[in-house]
CSV table of C-alpha atoms in Angstrom, one decimal:
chain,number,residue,atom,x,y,z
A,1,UNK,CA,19.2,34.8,20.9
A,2,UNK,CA,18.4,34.1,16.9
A,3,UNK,CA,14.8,34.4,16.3
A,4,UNK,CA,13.1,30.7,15.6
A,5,UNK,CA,12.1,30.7,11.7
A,6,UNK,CA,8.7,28.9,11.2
A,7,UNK,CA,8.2,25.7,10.7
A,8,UNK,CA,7.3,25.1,6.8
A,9,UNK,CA,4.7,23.0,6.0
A,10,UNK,CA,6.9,19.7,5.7
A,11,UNK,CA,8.8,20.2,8.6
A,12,UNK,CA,5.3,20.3,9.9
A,13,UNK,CA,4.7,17.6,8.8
A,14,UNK,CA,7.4,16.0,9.7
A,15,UNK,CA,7.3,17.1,13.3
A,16,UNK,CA,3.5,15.7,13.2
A,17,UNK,CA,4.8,12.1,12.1
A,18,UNK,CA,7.2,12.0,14.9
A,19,UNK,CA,5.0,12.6,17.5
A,20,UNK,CA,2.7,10.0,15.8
A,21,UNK,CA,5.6,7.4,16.0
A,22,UNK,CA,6.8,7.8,19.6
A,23,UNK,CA,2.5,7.5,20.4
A,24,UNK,CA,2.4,4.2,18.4
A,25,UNK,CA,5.8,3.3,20.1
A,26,UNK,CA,3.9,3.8,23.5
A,27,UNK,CA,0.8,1.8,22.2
A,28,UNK,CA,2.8,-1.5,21.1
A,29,UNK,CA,5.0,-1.4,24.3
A,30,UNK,CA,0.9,-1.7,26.3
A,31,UNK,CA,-0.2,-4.2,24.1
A,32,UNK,CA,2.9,-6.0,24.4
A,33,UNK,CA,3.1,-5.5,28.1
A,34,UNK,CA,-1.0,-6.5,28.1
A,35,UNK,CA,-0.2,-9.7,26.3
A,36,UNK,CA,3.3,-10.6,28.5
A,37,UNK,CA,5.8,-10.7,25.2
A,38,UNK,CA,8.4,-7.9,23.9
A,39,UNK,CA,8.1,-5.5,21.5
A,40,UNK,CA,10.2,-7.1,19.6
A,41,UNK,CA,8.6,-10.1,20.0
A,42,UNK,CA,5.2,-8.4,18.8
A,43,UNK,CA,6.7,-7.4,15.6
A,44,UNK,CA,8.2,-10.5,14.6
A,45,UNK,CA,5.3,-12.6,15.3
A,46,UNK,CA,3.1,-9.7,13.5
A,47,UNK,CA,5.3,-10.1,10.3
A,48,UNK,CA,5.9,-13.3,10.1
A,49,UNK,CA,1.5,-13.9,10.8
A,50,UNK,CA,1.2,-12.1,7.7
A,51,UNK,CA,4.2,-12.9,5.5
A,52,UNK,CA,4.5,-16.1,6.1
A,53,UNK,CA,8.1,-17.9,6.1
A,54,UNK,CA,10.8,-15.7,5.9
A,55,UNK,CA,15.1,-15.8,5.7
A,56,UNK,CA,16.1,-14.2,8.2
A,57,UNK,CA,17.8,-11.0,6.0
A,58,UNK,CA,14.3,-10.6,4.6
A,59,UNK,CA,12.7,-10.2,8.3
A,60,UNK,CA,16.2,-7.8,9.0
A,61,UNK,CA,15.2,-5.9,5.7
A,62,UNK,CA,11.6,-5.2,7.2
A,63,UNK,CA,12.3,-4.5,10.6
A,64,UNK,CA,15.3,-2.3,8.9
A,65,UNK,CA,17.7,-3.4,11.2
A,66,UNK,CA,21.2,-5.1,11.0
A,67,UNK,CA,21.0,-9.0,10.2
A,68,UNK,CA,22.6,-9.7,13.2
A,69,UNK,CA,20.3,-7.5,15.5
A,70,UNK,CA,17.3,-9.7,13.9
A,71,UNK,CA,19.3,-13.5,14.2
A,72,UNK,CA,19.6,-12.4,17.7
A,73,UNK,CA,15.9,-11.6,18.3
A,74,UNK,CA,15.0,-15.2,16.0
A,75,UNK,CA,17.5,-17.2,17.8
A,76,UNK,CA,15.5,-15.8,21.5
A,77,UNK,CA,12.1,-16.6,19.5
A,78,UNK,CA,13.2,-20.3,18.4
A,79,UNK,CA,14.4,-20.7,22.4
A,80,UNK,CA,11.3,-19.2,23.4
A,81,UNK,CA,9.3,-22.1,21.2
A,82,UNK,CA,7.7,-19.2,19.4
A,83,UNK,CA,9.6,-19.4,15.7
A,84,UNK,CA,10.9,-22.4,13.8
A,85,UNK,CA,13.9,-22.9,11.2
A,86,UNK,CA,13.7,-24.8,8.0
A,87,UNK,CA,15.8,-24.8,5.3
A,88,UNK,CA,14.5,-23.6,2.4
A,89,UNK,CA,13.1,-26.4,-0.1
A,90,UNK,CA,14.3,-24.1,-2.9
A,91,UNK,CA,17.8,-23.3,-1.4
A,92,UNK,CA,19.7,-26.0,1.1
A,93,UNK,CA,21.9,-23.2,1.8
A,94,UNK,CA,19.6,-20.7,3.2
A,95,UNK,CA,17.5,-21.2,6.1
A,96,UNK,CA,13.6,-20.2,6.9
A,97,UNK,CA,12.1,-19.1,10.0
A,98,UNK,CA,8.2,-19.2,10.9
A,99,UNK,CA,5.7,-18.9,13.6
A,100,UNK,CA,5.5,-22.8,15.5
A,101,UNK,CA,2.4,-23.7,16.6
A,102,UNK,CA,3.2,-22.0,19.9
A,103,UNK,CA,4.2,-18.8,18.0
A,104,UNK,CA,0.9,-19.0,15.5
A,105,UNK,CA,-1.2,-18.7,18.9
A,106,UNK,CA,0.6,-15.9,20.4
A,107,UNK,CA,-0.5,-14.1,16.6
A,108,UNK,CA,-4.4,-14.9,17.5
A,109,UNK,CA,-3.7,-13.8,21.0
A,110,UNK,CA,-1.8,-10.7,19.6
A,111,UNK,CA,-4.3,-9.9,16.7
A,112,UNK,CA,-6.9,-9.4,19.4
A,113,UNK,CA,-5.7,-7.7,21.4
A,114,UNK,CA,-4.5,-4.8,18.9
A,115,UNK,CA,-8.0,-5.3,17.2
A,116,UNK,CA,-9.6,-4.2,21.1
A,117,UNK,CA,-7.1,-1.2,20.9
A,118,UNK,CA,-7.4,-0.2,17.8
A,119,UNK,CA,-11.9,-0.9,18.2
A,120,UNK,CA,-11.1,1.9,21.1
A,121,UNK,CA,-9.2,3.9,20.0
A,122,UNK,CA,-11.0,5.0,16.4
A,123,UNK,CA,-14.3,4.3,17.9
A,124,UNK,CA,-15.3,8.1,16.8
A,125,UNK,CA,-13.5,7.7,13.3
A,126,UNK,CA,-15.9,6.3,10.5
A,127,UNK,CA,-14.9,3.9,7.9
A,128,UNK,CA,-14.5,6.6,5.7
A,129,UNK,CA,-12.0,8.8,7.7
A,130,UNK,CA,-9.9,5.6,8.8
A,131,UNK,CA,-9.6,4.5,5.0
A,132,UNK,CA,-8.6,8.4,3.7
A,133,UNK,CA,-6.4,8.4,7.3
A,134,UNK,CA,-4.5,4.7,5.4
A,135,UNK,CA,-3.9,6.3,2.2
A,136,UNK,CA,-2.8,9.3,3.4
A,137,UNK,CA,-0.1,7.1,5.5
A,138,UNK,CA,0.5,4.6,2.8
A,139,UNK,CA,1.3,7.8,0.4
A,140,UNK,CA,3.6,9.3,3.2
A,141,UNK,CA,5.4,6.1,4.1
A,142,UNK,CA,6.4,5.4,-0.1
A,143,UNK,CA,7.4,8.9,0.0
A,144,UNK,CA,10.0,8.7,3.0
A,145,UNK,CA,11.0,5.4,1.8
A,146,UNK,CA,12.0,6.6,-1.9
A,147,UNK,CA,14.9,9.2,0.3
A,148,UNK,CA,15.9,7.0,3.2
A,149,UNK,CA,18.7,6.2,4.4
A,150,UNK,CA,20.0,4.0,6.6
A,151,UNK,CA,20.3,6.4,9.7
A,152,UNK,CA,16.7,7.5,8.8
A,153,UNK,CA,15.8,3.7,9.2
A,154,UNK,CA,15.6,4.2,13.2
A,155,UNK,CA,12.9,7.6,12.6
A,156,UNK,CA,15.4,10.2,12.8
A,157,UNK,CA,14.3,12.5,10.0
A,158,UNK,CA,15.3,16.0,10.9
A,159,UNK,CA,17.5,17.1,12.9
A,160,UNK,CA,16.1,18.3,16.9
């Protein structure tokens, strides 16, 4: 059996952010069981509470997924009462998705409930450590984004 070489400090690293994914994976699939919606649903009422409206491409490009995973998941939101489409004022072509009324109060319900889990779960952190522990995940995150690719898109970064 070949020996194991150790781990260098990036593939540290690396092996650190993974296990820090699949817990935040875990932690959105409670809030979203908590609150009775998706995960997917979670995420595309999260993004489009804080961006606003969206094309539907744009919400694909920031869920880094295929355009016709995310028409899918709008077309079950617009059934669901929970997103709108418009088309765009600047573009008659195109057309806009957004929260509806129904959708804007699954974001306050939503927002709360993360801000309970998130009030639990760095209860011991101080303002200090959680702003250093932001930057330091901002800086990683614009560092993996500069050499991803699309397979990388779905957190596969090194091989098992």
């Amino acid at each position: 059996m070949p020996s194991a070489q150790p781990e260098t400090p990036p593939q540290t690293l690396l092996r650190s952010v993974e296990a820090f994914n699949r817990a935040l994976r875990e932690s959105s699939l409670g809030v979203a069981r908590d609150i009775g919606c998706s995960k997917g649903t979670l995420a595309i009422v999260r993004i489009l509470q804080h961006r606003g409206t969206l094309q539907v491409s744009d919400l694909a490009h920031i869920l880094r997924v295929d355009i016709s995973v995310a028409s899918r998941q709008v077309s079950q939101l617009v059934d669901e009462g929970l997103v709108e489409r418009a088309v765009a004022d600047d573009d008659r072509r195109a057309r806009t998705i957004q929260l509806s009324p129904a959708g804007r109060s699954l974001a306050v319900e939503i927002a709360a409930a993360l801000g309970r889990r998130a009030a639990d779960v760095f209860a011991d952190w101080s303002p200090g450590e959680l702003l250093d522990a932001a930057a330091t995940l901002d800086r990683l995150g614009e560092s993996v984004s500069r050499f991803a690719a699309p397979a990388d898109a779905a957190g596969v970064l090194t091989s098992a």
